[in-house]
Structures are given as structure tokens and as C-alpha cells.
PDB file of C-alpha atoms in Angstrom:
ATOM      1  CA  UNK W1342     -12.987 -33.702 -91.286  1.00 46.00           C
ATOM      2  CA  UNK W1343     -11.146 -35.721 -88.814  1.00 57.00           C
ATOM      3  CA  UNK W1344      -7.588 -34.609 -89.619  1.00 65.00           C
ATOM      4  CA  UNK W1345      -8.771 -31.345 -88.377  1.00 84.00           C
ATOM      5  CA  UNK W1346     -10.278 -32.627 -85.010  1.00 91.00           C
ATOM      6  CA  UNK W1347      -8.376 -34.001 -81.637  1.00 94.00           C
ATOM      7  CA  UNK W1348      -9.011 -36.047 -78.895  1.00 95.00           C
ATOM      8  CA  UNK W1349      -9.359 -35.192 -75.707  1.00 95.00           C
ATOM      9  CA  UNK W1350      -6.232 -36.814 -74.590  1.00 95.00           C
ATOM     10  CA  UNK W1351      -4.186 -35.305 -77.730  1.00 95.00           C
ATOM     11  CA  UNK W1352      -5.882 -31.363 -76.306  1.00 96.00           C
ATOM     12  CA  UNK W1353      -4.335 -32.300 -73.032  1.00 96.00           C
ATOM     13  CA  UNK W1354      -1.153 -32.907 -73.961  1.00 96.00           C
ATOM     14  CA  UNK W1355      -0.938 -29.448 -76.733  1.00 95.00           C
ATOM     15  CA  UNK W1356      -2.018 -27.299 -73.831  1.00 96.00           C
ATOM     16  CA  UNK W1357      -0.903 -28.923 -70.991  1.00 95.00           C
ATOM     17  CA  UNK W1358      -4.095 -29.110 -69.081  1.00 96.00           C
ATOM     18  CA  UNK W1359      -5.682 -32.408 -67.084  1.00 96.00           C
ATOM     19  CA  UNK W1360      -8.294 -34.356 -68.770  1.00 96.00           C
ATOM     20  CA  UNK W1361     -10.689 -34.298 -65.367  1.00 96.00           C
ATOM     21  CA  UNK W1362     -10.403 -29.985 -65.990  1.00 97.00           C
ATOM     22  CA  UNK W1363     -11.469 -30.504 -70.004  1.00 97.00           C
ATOM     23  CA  UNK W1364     -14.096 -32.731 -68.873  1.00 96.00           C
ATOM     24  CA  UNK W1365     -15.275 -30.194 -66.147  1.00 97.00           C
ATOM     25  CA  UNK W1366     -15.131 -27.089 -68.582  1.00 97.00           C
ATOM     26  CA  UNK W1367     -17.501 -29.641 -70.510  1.00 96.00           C
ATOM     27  CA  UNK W1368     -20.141 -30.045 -68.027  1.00 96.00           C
ATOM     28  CA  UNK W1369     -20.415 -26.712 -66.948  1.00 96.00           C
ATOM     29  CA  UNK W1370     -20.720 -25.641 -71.123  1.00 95.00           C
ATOM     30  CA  UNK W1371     -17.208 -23.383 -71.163  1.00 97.00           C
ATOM     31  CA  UNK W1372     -15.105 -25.663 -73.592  1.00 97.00           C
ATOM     32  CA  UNK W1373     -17.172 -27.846 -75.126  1.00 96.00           C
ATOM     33  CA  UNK W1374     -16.346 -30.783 -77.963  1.00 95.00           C
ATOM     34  CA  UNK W1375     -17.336 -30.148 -81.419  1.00 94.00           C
ATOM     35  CA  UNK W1376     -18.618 -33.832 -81.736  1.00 90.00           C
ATOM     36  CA  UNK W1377     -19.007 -36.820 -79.200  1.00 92.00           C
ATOM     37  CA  UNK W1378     -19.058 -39.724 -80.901  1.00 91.00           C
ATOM     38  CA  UNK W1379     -22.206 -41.671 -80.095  1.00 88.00           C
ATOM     39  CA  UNK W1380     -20.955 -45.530 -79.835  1.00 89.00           C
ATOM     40  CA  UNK W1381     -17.584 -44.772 -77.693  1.00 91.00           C
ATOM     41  CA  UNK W1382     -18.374 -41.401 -76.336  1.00 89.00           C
ATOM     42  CA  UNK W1383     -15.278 -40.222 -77.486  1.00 92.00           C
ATOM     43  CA  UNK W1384     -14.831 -36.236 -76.923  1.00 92.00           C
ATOM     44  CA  UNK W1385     -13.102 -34.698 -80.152  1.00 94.00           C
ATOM     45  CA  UNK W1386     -12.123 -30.995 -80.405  1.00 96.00           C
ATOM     46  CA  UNK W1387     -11.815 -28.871 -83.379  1.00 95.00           C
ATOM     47  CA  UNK W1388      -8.770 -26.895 -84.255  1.00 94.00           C
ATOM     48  CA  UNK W1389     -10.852 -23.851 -84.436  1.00 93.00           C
ATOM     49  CA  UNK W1390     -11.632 -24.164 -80.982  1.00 95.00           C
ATOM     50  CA  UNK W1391      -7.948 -23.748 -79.919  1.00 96.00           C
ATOM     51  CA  UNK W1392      -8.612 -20.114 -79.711  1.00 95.00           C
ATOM     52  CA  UNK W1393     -10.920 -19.887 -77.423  1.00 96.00           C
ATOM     53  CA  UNK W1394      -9.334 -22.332 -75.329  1.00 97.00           C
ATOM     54  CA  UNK W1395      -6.278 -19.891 -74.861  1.00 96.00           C
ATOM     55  CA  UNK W1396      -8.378 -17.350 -74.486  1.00 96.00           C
ATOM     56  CA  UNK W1397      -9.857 -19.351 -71.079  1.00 97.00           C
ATOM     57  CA  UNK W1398      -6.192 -20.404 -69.628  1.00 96.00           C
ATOM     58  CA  UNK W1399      -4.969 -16.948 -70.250  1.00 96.00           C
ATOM     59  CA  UNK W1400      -7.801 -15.440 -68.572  1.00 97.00           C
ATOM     60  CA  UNK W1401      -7.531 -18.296 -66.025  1.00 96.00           C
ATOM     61  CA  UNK W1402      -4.170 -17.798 -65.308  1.00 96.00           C
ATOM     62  CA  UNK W1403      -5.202 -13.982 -64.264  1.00 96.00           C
ATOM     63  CA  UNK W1404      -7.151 -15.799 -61.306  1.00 96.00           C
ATOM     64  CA  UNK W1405     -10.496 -14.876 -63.130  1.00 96.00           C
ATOM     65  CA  UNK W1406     -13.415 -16.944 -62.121  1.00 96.00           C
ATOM     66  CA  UNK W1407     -14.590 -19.318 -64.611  1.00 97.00           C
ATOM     67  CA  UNK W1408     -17.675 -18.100 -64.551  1.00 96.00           C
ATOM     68  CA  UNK W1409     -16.664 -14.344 -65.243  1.00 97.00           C
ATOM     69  CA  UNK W1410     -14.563 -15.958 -68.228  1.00 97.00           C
ATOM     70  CA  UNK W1411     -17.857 -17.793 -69.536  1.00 96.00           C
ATOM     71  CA  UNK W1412     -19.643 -14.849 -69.578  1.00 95.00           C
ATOM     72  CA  UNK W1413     -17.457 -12.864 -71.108  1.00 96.00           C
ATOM     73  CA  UNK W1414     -16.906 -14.951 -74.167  1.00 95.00           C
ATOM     74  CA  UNK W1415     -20.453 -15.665 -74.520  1.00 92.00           C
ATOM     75  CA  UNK W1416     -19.932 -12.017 -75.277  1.00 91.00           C
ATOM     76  CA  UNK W1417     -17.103 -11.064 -76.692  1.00 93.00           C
ATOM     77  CA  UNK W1418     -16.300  -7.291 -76.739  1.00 95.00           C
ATOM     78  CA  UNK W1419     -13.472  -4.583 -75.811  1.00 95.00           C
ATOM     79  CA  UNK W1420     -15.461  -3.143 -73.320  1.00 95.00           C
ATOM     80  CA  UNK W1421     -16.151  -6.320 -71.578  1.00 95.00           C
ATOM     81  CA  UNK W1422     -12.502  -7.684 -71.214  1.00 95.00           C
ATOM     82  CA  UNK W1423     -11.850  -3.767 -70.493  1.00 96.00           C
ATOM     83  CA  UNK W1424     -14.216  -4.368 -67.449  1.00 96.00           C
ATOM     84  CA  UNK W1425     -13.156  -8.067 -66.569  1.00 96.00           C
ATOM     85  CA  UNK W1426      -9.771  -6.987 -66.498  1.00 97.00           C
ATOM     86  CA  UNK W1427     -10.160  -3.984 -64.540  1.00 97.00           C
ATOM     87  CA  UNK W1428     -11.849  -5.615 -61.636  1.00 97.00           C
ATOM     88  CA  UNK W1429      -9.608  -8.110 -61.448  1.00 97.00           C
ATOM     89  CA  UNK W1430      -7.225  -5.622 -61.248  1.00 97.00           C
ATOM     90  CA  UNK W1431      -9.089  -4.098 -58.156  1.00 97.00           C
ATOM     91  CA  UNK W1432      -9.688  -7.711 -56.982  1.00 96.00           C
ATOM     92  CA  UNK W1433      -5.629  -8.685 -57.401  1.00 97.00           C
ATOM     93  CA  UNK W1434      -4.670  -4.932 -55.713  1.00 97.00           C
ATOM     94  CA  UNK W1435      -7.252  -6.084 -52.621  1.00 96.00           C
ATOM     95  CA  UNK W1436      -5.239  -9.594 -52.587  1.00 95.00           C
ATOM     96  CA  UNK W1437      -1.569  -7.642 -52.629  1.00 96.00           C
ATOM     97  CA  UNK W1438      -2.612  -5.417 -49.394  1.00 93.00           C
ATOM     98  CA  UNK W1439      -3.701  -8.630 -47.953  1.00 91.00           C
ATOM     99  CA  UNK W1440      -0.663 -10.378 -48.179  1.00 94.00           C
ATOM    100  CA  UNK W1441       1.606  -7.709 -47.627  1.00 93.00           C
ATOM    101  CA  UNK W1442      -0.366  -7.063 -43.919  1.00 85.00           C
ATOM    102  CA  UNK W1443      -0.310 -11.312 -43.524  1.00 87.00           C
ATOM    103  CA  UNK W1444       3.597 -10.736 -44.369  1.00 92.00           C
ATOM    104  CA  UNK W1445       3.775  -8.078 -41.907  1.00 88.00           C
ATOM    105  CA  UNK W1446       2.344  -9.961 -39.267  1.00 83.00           C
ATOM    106  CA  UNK W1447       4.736 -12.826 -40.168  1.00 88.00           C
ATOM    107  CA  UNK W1448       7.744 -10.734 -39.478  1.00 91.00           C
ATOM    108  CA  UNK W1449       6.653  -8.992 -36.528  1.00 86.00           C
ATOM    109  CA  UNK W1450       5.605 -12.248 -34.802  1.00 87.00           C
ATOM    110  CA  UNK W1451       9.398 -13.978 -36.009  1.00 92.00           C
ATOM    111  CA  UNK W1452      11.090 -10.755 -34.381  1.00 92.00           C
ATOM    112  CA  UNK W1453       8.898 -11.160 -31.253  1.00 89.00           C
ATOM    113  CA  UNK W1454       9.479 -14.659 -30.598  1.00 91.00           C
ATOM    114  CA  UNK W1455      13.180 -14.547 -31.518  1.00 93.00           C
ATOM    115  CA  UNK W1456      13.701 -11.463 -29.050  1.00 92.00           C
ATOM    116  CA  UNK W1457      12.046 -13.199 -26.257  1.00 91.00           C
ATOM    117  CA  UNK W1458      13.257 -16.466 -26.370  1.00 91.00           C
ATOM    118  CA  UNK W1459      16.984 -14.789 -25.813  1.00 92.00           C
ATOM    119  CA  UNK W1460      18.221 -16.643 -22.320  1.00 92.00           C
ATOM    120  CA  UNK W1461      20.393 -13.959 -21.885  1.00 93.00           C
ATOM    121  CA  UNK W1462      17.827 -11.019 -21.600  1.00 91.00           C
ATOM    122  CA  UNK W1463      16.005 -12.894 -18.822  1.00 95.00           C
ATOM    123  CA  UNK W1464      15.206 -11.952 -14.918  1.00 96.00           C
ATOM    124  CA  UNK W1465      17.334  -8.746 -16.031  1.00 95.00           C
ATOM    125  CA  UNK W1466      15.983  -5.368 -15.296  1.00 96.00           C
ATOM    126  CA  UNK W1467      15.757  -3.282 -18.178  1.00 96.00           C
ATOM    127  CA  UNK W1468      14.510   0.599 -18.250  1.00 96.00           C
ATOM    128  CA  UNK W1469      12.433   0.696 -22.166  1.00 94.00           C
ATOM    129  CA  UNK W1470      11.002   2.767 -24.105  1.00 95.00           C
ATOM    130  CA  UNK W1471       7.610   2.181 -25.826  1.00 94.00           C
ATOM    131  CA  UNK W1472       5.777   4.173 -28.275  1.00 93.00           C
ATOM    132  CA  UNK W1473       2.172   4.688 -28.363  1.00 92.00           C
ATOM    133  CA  UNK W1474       0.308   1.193 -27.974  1.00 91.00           C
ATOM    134  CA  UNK W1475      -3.450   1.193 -29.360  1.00 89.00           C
ATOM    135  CA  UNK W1476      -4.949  -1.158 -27.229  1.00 89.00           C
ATOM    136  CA  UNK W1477      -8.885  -2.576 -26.900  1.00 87.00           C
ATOM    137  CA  UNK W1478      -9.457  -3.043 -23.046  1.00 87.00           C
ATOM    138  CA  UNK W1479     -12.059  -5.205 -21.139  1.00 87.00           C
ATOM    139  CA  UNK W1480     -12.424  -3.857 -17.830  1.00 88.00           C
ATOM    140  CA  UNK W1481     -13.160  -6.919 -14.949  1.00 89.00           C
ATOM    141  CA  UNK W1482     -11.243  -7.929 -12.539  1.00 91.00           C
ATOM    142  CA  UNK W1483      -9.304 -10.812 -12.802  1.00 91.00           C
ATOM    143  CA  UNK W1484      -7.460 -13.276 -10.333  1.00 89.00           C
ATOM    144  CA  UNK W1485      -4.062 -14.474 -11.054  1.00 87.00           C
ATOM    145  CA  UNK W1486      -4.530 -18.048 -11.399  1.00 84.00           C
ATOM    146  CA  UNK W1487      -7.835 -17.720 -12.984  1.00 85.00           C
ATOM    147  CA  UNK W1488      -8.356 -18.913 -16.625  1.00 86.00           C
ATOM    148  CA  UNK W1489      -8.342 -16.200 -19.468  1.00 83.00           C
ATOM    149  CA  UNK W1490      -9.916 -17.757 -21.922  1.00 82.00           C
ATOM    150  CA  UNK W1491     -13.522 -16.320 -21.507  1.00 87.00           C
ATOM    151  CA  UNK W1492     -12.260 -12.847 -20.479  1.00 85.00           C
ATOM    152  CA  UNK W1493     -10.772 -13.093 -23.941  1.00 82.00           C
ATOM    153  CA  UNK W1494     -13.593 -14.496 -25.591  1.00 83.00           C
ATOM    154  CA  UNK W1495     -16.106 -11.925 -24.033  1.00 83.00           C
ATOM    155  CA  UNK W1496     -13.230  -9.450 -25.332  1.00 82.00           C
ATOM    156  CA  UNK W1497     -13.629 -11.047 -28.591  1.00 80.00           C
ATOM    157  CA  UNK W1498     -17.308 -11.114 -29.388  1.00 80.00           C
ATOM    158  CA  UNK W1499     -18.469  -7.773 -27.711  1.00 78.00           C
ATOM    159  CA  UNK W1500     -15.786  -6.019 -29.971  1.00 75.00           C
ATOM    160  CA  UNK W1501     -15.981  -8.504 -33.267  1.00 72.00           C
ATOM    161  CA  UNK W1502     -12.380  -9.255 -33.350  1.00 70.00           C
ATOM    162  CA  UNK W1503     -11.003 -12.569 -35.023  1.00 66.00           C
ATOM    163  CA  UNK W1504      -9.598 -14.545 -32.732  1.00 61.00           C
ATOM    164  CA  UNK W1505      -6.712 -15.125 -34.795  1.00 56.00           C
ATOM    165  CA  UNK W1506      -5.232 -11.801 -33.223  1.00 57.00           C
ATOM    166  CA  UNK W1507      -5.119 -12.880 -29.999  1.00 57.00           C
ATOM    167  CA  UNK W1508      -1.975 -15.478 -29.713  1.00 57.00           C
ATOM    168  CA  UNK W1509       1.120 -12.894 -27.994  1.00 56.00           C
ATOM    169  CA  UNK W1510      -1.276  -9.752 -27.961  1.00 78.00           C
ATOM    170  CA  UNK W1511      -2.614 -10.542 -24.952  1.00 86.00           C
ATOM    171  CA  UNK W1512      -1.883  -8.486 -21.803  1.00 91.00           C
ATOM    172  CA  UNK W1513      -3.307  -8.172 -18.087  1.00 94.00           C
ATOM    173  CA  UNK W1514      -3.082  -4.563 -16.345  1.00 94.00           C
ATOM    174  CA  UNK W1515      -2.822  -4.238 -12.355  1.00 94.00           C
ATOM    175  CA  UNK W1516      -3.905  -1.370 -11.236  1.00 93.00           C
ATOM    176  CA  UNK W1517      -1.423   1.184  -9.620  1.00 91.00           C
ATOM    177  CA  UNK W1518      -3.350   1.689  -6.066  1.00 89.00           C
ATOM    178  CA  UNK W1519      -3.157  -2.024  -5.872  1.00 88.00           C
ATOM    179  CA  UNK W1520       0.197  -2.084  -6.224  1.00 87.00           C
ATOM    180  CA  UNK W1521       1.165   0.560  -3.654  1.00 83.00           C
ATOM    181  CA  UNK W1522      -1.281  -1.550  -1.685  1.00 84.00           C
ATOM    182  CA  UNK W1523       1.069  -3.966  -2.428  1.00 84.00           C
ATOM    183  CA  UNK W1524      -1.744  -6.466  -4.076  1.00 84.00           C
ATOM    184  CA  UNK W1525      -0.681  -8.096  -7.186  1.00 85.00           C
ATOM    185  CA  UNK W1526      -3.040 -10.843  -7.103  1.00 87.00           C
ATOM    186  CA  UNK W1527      -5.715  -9.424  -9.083  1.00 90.00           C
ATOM    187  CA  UNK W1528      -5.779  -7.864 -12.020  1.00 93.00           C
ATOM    188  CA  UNK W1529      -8.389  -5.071 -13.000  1.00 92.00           C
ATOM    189  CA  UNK W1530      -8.038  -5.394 -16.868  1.00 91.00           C
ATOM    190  CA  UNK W1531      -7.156  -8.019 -19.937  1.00 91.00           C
ATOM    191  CA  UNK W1532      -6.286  -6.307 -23.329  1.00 91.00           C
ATOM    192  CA  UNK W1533      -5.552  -7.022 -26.545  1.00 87.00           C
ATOM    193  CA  UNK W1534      -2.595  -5.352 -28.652  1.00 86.00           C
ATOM    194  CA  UNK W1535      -4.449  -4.122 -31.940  1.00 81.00           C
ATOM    195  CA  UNK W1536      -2.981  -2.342 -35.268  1.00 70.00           C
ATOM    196  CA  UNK W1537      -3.988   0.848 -35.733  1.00 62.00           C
ATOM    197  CA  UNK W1538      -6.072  -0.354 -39.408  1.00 56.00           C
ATOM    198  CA  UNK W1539      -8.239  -2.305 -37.732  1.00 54.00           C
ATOM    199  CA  UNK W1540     -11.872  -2.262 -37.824  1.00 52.00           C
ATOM    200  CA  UNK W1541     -13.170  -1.290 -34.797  1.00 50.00           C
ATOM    201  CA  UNK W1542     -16.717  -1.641 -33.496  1.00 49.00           C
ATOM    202  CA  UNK W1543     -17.661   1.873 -31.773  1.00 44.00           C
ATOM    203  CA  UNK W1544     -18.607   0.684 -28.808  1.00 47.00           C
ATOM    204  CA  UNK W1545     -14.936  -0.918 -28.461  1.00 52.00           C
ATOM    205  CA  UNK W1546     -13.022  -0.187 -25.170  1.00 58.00           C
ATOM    206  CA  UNK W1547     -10.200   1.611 -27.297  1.00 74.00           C
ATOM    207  CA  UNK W1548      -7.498   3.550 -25.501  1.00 82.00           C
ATOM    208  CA  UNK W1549      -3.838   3.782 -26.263  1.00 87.00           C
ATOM    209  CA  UNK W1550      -1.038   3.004 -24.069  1.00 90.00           C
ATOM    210  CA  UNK W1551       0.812   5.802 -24.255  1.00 90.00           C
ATOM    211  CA  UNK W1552       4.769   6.958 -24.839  1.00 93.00           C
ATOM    212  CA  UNK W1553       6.230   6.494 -21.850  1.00 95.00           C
ATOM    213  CA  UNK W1554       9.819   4.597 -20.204  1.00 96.00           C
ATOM    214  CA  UNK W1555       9.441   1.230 -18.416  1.00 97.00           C
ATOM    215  CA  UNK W1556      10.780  -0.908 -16.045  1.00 97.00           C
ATOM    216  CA  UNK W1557      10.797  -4.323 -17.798  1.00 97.00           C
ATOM    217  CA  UNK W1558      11.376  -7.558 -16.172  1.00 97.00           C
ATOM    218  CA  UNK W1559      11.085 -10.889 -18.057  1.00 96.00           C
ATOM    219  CA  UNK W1560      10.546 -13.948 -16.796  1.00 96.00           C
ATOM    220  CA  UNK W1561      10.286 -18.253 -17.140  1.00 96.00           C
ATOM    221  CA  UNK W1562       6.330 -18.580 -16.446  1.00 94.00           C
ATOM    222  CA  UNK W1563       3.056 -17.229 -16.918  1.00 92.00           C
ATOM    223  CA  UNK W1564       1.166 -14.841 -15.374  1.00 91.00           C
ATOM    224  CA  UNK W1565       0.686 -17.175 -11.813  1.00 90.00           C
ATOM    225  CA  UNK W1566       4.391 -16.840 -12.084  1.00 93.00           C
ATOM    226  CA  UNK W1567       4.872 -13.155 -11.632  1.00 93.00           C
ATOM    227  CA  UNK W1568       3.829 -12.337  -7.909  1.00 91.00           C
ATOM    228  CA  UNK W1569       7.548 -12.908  -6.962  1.00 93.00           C
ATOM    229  CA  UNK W1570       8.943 -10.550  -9.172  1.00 95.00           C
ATOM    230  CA  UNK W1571       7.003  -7.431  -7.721  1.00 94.00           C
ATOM    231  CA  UNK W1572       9.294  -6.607  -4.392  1.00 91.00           C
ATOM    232  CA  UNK W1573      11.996  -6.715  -6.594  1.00 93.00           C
ATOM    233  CA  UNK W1574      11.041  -4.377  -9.120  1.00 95.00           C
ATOM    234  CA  UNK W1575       9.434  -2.010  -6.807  1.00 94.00           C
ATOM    235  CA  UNK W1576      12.889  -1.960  -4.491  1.00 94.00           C
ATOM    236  CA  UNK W1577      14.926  -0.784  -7.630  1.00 95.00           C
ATOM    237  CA  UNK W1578      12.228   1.674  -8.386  1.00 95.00           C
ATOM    238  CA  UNK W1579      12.378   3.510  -4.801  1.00 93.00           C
ATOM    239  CA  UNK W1580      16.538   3.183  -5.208  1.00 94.00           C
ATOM    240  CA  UNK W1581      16.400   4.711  -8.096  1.00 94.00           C
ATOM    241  CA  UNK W1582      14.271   7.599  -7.550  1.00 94.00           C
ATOM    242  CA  UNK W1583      11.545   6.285  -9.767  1.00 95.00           C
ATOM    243  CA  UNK W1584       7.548   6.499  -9.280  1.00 94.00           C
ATOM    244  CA  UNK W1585       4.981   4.751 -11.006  1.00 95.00           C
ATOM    245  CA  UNK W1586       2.736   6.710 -13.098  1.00 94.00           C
ATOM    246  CA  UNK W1587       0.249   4.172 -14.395  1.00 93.00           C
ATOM    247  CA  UNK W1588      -1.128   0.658 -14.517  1.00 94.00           C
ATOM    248  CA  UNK W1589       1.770  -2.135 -14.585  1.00 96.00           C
ATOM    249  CA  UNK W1590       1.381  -4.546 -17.513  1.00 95.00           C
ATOM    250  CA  UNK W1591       2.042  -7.948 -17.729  1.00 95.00           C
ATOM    251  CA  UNK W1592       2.356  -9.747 -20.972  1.00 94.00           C
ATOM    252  CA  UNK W1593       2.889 -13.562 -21.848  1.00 91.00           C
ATOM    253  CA  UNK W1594       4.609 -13.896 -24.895  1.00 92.00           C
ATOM    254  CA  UNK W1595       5.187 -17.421 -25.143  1.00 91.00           C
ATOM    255  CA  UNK W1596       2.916 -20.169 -23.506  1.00 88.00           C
ATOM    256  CA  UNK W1597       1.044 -23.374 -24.413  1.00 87.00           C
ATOM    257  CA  UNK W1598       0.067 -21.421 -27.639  1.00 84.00           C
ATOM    258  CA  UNK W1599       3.039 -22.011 -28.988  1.00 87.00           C
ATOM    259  CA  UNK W1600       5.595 -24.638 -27.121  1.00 91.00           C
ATOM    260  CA  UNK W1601       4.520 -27.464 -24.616  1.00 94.00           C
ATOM    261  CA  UNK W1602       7.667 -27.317 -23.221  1.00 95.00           C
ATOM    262  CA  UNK W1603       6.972 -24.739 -19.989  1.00 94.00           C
ATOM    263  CA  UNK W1604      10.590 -24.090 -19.491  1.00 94.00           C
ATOM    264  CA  UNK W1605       9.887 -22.008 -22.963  1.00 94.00           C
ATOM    265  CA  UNK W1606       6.734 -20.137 -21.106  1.00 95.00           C
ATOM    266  CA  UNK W1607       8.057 -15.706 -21.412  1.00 95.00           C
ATOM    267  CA  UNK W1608       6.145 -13.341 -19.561  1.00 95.00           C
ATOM    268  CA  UNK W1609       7.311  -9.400 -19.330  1.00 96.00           C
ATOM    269  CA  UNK W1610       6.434  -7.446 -16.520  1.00 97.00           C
ATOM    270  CA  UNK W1611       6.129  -3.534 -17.751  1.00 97.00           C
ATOM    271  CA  UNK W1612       5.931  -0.682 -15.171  1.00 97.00           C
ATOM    272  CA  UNK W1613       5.227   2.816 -16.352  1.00 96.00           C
ATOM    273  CA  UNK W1614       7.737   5.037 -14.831  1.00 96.00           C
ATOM    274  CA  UNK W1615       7.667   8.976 -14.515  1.00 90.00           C
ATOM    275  CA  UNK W1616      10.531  10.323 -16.501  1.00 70.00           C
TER     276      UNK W1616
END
């Protein structure tokens, strides 16, 4: 009888699989030993049992849960690997579109930060283009050295957003009859840049920024940085014929979120312009 059987150790090393796992599909009754030798405690395995035991790593390797895989071969029958298969299939498709949107989000934020931390594209004036921006906006006024961090969290909660979407989406609006008032010390919104899948509660302040040319301006700081910048940009506006047609935007792109170094700190100043 014994020729026939294996010890733990010697099943380890045939199928490549840790002794702490064999003893684990043990206590929760998936692969159990044919016979445990009373005096030692010695595990031993029978060759016939090598079947089922590729029949868990394969459908282990598939990312099923253990428990799925127990169930099914306390029941083995086509139509229940035809269902275990197929919603891991719908389970492994739901994985995919996750990845591919965290792999999305990857790239976009690599392009971002590599396109404002160009030297060379700062305190330049720059007339842009942007398409149609979906936006969720929290309407309070807000002064420019004041902390944002509970704006953004009441932005956060009251529209059950993650706040994992936050870091560079982040933007302040002054409104346009401050401006020709020629106050740009207060801000009347904070919004959040959103993509368009997102699930949205309905009562969500959604609007979309929309199509429209710019007058960009980046700059070293934050937003208690920009004040300085606003003669400036509203001189080459009147020179060059220009009117603005909506809220200016102001968005920091780089802060302590990600650099300590403040020399780093990017913050664009974006001016809707009629066209």
C-alpha cells in the first residue's frame, strides 16, 4: 500500500506547491490525506488523489476562489464547471475593464505631470484650446489663502466620490464680474475634473466646461501665488482684442501632493476667451 502513497513533503515537490498551502487545503477539507499516521502524524497522499489535486491548481490558477473550487468538486458535473467557468469569465472581463481604466489613469496622470513640469512652458502666455470638460462643482465662496481641504471633502461626501480622484483634478473658478471688478481674491467655486463613466449621484453639481479657446498662464506656486499674474493677463487680453466670456479657472497641478520641494509647485491660470 505504501509504494502507492506520498508524503507531504514528496506532493510538494511533484507539484510544486508549499507545504503551509497542502496543510491549509487540509484544514479547510479541499485536499485532504488518505491516511495520517497516528504516532508521528505524518500526512500521506494517495496517487489517486493526484487528479483532483490538478484539478484544484488548474482551477486555482484561473483565480477561482477556493471555495467555488470545493464546491464544485464535491460535485462534479459539465454543467457546473460550464457555470464556474463562465462567471469567472464575467468576473476576469470585470477585472480587464478595471485595469485597463487604472492603466488609463496611469498614462494620463504621466502625460500631465511630464507636460507641466516643462521649465520652458512657464510664465509664457499661451492661447489653448480645450474640449468639453465634465466637471462636478461646489458652489461657496472661497478665499485665496484659505485651506481646501474641507471644500473638497464636503465636495467629496455630498457627491460620493473616492477621494482617490482628487490629486491634479482639482480646480478653483473666479467669477467673471469679479474679475472686471478687478477682485481675484476670492473664489466663488472649487471643482473636481471627472470622467465622463463615472457614477454620479443625481443630486451632483454636474456641468461641463465647455469648448472654448483660453488664455493660459502657468506658474511656480499655488493658488496664493496667482493674484500677480491677473494685470498681466488681462493687459494682453484688451491688446489683443479679446473679452472674457466666462469664469477664469485656476488649476494646481503639482503641490505638496506630490513633491515637497515648492520650487516644483505648477498652477495654470485658464481664461475663457470669446473667439
Amino acid at each position: 500500500m505504501m509504494s502507492n502513497m506520498f508524503l507531504i513533503g514528496e506532493i510538494s515537490k511533484l507539484f510544486q506547491i508549499d507545504i503551509r498551502t497542502l496543510r491549509y487545503y487540509d484544514e479547510i477539507d479541499l485536499f485532504k490525506p488518505t491516511y495520517v499516521e497516528d504516532q508521528t502524524g505524518y500526512r500521506y497522499y494517495s496517487i489517486n488523489q493526484f487528479e483532483r489535486l490538478n484539478t484544484i491548481l488548474y482551477l486555482k490558477a484561473l483565480d477561482i476562489p477556493l471555495k467555488e473550487i470545493k464546491k464544485f468538486l464535491d460535485n462534479r458535473e459539465i454543467d457546473e464547471i460550464l457555470n464556474l467557468l463562465r462567471e469567472q469569465q464575467r468576473r476576469t472581463e470585470e477585472k480587464i475593464q478595471k485595469f485597463n481604466h487604472i492603466h488609463m489613469k496611469i498614462r494620463e496622470r504621466i502625460q500631465q505631470i511630464e507636460d507641466v513640469s516643462k521649465t520652458e512652458d512657464l510664465f509664457k502666455m499661451r492661447e489653448t484650446w480645450f474640449p468639453d470638460r465634465p466637471i462636478i462643482m461646489l458652489k461657496q465662496k472661497i478665499h485665496r489663502n484659505e485651506n481646501l481641504e474641507m471644500p473638497i471633502r464636503f465636495l467629496e461626501n455630498s457627491n460620493n466620490l473616492k477621494s482617490s480622484i482628487f490629486l491634479g483634478q482639482v480646480g478653483l473658478t473666479i467669477s467673471i464680474k469679479e474679475l472686471e471688478l478687478g477682485n481675484n481674491q476670492e473664489y466663488n467655486s472649487l471643482f473636481v475634473f471627472v470622467n465622463p463613466d463615472i457614477q454620479l449621484n443625481f443630486d451632483s453639481s454636474v456641468k461641463c466646461l465647455p469648448k472654448n479657446k483660453y488664455l493660459t498662464f502657468r506658474f511656480v506656486g499655488t493658488h496664493a501665488d496667482a493674484a500677480p499674474y491677473y494685470e498681466k493677463l488681462l493687459v494682453y487680453i484688451k491688446q489683443c482684442g479679446y473679452s472674457v466670456v466666462d469664469d477664469v479657472i485656476e488649476i494646481t497641478y503639482i503641490d505638496y501632493g506630490l513633491t515637497n520641494n515648492i520650487s516644483r509647485f505648477v498652477t495654470e491660470i485658464q481664461i475663457p476667451l470669446n473667439h
